[in-house]
PDB file of C-alpha atoms in Angstrom:
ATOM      1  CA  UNK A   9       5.454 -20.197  10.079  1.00  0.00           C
ATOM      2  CA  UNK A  10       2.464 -18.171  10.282  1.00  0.00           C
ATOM      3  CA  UNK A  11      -0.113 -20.902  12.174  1.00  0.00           C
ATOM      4  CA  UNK A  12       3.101 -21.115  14.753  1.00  0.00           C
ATOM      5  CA  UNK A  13       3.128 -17.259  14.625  1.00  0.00           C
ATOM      6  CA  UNK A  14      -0.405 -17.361  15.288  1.00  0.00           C
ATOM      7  CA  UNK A  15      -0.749 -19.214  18.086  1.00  0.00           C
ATOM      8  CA  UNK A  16       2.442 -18.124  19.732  1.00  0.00           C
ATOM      9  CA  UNK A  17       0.951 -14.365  19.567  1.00  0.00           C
ATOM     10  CA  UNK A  18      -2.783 -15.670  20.853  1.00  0.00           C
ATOM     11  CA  UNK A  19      -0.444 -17.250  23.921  1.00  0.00           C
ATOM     12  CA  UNK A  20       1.847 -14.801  25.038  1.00  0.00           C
ATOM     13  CA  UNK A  21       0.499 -11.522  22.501  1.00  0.00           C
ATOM     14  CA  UNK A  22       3.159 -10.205  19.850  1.00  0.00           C
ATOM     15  CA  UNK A  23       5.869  -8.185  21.879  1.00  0.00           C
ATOM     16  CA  UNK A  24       6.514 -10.962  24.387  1.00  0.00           C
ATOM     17  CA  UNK A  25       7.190 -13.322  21.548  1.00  0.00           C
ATOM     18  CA  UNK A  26      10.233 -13.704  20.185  1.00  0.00           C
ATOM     19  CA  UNK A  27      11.506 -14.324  16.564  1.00  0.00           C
ATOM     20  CA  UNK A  28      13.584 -17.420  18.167  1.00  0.00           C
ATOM     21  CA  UNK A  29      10.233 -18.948  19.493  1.00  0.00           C
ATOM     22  CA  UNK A  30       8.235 -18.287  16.281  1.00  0.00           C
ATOM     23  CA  UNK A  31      11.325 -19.948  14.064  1.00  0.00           C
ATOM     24  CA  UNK A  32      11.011 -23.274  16.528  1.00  0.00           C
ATOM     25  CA  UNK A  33       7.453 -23.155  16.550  1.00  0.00           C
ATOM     26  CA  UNK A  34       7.488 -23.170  12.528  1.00  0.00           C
ATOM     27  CA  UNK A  35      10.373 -25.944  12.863  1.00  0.00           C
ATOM     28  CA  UNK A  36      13.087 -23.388  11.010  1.00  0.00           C
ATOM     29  CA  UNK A  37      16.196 -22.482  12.338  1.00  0.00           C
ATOM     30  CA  UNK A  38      16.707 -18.677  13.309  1.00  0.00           C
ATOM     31  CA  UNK A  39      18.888 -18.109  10.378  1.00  0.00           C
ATOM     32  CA  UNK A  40      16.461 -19.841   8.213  1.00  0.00           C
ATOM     33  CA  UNK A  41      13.499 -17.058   9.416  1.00  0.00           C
ATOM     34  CA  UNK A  42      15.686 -14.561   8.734  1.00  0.00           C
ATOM     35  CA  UNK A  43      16.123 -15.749   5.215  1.00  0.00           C
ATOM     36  CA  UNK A  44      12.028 -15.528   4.762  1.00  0.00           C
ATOM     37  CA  UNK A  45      11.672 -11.864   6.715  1.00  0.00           C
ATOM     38  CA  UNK A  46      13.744  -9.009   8.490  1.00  0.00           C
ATOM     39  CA  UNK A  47      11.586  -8.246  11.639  1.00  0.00           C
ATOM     40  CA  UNK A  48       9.341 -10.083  14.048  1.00  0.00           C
ATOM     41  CA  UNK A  49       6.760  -7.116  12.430  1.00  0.00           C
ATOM     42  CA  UNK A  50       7.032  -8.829   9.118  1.00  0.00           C
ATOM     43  CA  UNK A  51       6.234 -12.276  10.391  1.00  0.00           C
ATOM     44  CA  UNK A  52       2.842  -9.877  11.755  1.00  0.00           C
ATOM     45  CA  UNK A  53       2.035  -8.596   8.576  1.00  0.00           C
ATOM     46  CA  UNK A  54       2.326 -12.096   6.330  1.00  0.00           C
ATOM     47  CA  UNK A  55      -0.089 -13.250   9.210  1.00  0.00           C
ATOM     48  CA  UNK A  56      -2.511 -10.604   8.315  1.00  0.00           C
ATOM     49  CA  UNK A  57      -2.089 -10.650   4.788  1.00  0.00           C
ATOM     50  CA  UNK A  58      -2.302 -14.453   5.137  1.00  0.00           C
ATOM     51  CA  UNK A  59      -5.653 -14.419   6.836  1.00  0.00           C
ATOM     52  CA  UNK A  60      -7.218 -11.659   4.388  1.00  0.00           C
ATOM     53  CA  UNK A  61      -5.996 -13.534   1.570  1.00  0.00           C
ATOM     54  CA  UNK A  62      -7.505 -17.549   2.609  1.00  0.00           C
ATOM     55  CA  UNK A  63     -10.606 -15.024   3.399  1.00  0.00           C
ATOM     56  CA  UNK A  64     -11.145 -13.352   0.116  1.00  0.00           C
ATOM     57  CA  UNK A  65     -10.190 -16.613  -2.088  1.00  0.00           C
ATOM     58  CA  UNK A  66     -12.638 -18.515   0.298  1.00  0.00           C
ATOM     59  CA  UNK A  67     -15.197 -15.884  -0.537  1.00  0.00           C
ATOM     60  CA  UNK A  68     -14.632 -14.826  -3.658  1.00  0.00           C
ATOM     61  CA  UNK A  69     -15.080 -18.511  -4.488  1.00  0.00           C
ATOM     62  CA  UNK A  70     -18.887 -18.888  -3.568  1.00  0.00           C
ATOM     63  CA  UNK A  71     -21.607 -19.952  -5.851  1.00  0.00           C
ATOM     64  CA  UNK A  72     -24.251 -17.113  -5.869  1.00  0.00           C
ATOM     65  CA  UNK A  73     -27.388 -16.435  -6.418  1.00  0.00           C
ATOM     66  CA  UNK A  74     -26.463 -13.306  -7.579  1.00  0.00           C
ATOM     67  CA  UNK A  75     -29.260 -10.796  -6.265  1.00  0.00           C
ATOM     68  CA  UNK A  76     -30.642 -13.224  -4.291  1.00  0.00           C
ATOM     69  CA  UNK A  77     -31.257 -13.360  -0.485  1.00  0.00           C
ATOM     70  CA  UNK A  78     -30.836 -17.241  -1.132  1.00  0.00           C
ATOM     71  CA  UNK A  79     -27.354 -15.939  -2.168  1.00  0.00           C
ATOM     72  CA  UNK A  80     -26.810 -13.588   0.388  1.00  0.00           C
ATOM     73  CA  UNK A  81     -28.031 -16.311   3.020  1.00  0.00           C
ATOM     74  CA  UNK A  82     -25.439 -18.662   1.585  1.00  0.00           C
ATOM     75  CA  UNK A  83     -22.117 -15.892   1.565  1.00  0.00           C
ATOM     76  CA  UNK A  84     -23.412 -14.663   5.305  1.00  0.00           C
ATOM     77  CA  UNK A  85     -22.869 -18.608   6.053  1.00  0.00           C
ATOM     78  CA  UNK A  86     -19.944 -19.496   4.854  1.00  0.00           C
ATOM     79  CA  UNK A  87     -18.308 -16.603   5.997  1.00  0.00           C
ATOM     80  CA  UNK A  88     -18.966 -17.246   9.550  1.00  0.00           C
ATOM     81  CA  UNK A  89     -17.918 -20.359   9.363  1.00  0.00           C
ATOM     82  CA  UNK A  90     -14.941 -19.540   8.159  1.00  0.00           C
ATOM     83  CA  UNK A  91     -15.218 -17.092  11.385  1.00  0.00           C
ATOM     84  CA  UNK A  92     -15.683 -20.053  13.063  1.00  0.00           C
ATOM     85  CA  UNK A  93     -12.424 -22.272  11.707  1.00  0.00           C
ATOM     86  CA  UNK A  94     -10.511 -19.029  11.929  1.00  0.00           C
ATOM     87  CA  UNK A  95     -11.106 -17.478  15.244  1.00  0.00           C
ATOM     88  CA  UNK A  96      -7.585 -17.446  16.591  1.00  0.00           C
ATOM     89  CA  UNK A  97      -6.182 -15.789  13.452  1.00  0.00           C
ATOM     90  CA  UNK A  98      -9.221 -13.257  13.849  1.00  0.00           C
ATOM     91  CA  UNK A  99      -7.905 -12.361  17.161  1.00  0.00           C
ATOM     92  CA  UNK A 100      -4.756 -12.019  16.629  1.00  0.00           C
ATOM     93  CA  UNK A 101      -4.880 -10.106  14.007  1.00  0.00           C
ATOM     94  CA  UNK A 102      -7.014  -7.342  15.015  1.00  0.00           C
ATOM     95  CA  UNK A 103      -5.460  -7.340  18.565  1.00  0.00           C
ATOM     96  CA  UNK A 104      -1.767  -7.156  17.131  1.00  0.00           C
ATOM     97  CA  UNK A 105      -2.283  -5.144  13.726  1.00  0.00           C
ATOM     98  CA  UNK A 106      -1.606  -2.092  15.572  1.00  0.00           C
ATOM     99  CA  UNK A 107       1.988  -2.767  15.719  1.00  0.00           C
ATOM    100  CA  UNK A 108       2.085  -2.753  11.970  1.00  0.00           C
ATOM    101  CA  UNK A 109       4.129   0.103  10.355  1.00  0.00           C
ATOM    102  CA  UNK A 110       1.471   2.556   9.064  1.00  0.00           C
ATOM    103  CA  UNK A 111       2.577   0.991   5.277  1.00  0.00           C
ATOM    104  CA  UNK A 112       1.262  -2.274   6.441  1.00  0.00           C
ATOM    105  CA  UNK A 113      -1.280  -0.909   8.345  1.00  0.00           C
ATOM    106  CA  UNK A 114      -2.619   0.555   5.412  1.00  0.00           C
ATOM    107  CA  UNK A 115      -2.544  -2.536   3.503  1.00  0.00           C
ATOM    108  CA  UNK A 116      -4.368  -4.572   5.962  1.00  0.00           C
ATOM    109  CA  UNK A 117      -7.207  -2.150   6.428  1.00  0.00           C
ATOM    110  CA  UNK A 118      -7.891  -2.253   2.301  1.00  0.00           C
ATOM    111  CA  UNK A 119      -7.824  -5.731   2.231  1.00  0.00           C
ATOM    112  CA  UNK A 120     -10.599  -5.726   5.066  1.00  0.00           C
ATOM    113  CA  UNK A 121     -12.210  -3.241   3.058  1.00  0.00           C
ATOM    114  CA  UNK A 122     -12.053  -5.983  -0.257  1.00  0.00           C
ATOM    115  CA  UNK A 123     -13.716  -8.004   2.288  1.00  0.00           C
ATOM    116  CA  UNK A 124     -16.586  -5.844   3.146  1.00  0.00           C
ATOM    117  CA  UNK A 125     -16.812  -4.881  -0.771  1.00  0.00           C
ATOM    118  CA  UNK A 126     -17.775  -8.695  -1.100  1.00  0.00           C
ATOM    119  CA  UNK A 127     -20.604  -8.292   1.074  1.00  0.00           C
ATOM    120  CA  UNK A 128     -21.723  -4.466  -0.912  1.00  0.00           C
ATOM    121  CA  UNK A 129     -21.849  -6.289  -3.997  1.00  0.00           C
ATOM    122  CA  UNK A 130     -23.991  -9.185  -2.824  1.00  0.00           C
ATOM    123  CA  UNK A 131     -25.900  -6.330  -1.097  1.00  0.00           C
ATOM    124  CA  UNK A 132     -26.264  -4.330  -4.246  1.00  0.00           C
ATOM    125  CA  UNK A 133     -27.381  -6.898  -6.821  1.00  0.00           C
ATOM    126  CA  UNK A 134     -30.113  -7.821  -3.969  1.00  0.00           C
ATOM    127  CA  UNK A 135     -31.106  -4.176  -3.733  1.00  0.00           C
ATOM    128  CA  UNK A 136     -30.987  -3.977  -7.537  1.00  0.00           C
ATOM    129  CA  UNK A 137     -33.621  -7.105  -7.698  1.00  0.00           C
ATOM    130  CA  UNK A 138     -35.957  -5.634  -5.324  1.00  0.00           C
ATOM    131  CA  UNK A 139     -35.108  -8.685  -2.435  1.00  0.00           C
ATOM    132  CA  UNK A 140     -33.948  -5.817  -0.279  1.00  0.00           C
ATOM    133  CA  UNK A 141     -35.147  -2.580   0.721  1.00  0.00           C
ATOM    134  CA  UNK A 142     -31.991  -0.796   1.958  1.00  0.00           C
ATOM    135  CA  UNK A 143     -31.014   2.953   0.162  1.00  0.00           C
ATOM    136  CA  UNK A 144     -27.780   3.021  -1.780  1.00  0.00           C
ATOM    137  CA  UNK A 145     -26.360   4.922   0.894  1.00  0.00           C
ATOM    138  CA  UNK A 146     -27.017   2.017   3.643  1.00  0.00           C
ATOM    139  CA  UNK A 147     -25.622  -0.655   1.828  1.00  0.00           C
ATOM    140  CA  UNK A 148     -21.737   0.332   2.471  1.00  0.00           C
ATOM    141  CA  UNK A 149     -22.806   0.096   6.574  1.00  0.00           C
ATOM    142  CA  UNK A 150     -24.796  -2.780   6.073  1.00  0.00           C
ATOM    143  CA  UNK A 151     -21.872  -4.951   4.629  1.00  0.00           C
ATOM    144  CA  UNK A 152     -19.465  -3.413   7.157  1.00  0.00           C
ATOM    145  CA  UNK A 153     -22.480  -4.706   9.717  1.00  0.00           C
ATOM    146  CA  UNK A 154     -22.021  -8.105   8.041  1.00  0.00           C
ATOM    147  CA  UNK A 155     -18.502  -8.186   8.190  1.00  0.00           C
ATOM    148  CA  UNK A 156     -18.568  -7.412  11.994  1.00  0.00           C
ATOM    149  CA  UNK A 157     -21.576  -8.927  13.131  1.00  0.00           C
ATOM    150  CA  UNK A 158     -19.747 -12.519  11.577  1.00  0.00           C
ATOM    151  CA  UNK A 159     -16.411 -11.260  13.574  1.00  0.00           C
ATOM    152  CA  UNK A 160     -18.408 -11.589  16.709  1.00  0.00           C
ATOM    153  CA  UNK A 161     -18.026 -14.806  17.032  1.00  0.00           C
ATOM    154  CA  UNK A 162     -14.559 -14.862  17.344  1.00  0.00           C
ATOM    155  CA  UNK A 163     -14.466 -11.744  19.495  1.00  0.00           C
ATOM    156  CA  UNK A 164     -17.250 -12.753  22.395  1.00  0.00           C
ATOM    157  CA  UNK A 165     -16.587 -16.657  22.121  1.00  0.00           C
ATOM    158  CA  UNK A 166     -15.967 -16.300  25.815  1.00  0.00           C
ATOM    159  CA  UNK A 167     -19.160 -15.315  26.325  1.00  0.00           C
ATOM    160  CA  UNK A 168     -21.097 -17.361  23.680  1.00  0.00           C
ATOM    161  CA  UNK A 169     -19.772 -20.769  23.241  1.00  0.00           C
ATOM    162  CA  UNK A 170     -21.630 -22.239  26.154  1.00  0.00           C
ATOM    163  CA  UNK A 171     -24.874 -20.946  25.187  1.00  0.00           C
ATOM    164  CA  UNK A 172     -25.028 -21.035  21.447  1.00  0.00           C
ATOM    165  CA  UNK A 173     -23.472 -23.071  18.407  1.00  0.00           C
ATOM    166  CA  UNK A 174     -22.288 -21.446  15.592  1.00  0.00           C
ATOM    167  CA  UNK A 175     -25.108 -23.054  13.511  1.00  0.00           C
ATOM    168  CA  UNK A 176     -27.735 -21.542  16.006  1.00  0.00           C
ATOM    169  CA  UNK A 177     -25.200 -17.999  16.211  1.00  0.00           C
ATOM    170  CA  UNK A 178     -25.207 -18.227  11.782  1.00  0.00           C
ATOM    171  CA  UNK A 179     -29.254 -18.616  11.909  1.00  0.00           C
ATOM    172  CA  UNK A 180     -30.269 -16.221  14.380  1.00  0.00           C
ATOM    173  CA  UNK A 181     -27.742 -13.134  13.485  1.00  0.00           C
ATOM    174  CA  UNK A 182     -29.007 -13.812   9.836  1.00  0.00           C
ATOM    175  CA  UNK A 183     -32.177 -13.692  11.037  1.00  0.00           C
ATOM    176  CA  UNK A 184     -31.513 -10.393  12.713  1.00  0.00           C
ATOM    177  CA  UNK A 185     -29.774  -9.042   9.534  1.00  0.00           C
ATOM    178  CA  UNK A 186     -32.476  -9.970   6.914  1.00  0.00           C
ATOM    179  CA  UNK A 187     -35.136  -8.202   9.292  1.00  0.00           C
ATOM    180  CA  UNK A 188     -33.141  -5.129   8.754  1.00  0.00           C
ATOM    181  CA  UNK A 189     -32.598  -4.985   5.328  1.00  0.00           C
ATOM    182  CA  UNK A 190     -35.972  -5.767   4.253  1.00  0.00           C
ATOM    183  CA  UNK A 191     -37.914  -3.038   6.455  1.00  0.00           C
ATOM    184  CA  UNK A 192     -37.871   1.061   5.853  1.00  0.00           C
ATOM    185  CA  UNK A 193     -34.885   1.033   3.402  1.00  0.00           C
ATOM    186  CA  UNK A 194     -32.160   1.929   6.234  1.00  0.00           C
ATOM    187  CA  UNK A 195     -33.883   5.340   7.413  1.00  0.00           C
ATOM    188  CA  UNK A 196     -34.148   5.786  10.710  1.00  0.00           C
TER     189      UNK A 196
END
């Protein structure tokens, strides 16, 4: 149900699909959606939560060098790619979340905060160890740079996929990252 959702809301965006076309796109009859959710809205939200969750396991999972910017290297990479396999749900979600209910809303913006936490704990152990050189206060906007710089890909494929691979996209905006966090410490 929620890859049909998907791609029915990247098609034709979430008001102008129906629950009728999202029930035959996920092979269920009507009655049988209705059974699983009450509102097209809620078919939104498991899509969101759906995404955050396959994120954070996928994450959460990573063997780390804890403190490392080996480690950091290998989280900023597998994150992207999973940017990379999960570009449609990316868009969707951020372009549709704002029909949420401000309950669900809510939700979804803490579980993209988990998300970014991922990245300030990677962050922290590497400031910790001395491979880093940002302040305490930058790492919170540094992982919240990771987070977004990563969600580029999906956002400005239009303009990128011609031009760069996302093994090329991976080395250079890590590049551009690590430059960062190892200069003045995140002072301007």
């Amino acid at each position: 149900m929620i890859r049909g959702a998907v791609a029915l809301f990247k098609e034709k965006g979430f008001h102008r699909t129906t629950t009728r076309e999202i029930a035959k796109e996920a092979g269920f009859s009507i009655g049988t959606l209705y059974e699983y959710i009450r509102t097209k809205e809620d078919v939104l939200y498991l899509v969101c939560d759906s995404i955050y969750e396959e994120v954070l396991e996928r994450l959460s999972a990573l063997p780390t060098q804890a403190g490392t910017l080996e480690g950091l290297k290998i989280a900023i990479r597998h994150y992207y790619l999973l940017v990379d396999e999960m570009q449609d749900e990316f868009i969707v979600m951020y372009q549709e979340s704002k029909s949420l209910s401000k309950d669900e809303l809510n939700y979804v913006l803490n579980k993209e905060l988990e998300m970014v936490a991922i990245f300030e704990n990677i962050l922290h152990a590497c400031r910790k160890s001395g491979e880093c050189k940002l302040s305490e206060d930058a790492v919170k906007l540094a992982a919240h740079h990771l987070v977004v710089q990563g969600q580029m890909w999906a956002f400005r494929r239009w303009g990128l996929h011609h031009d760069i691979k996302i093994e090329e996209f991976i080395k250079v905006q890590t590049t551009f990252f690590l430059q960062g966090i190892q200069g003045n410490g995140g002072k301007a």
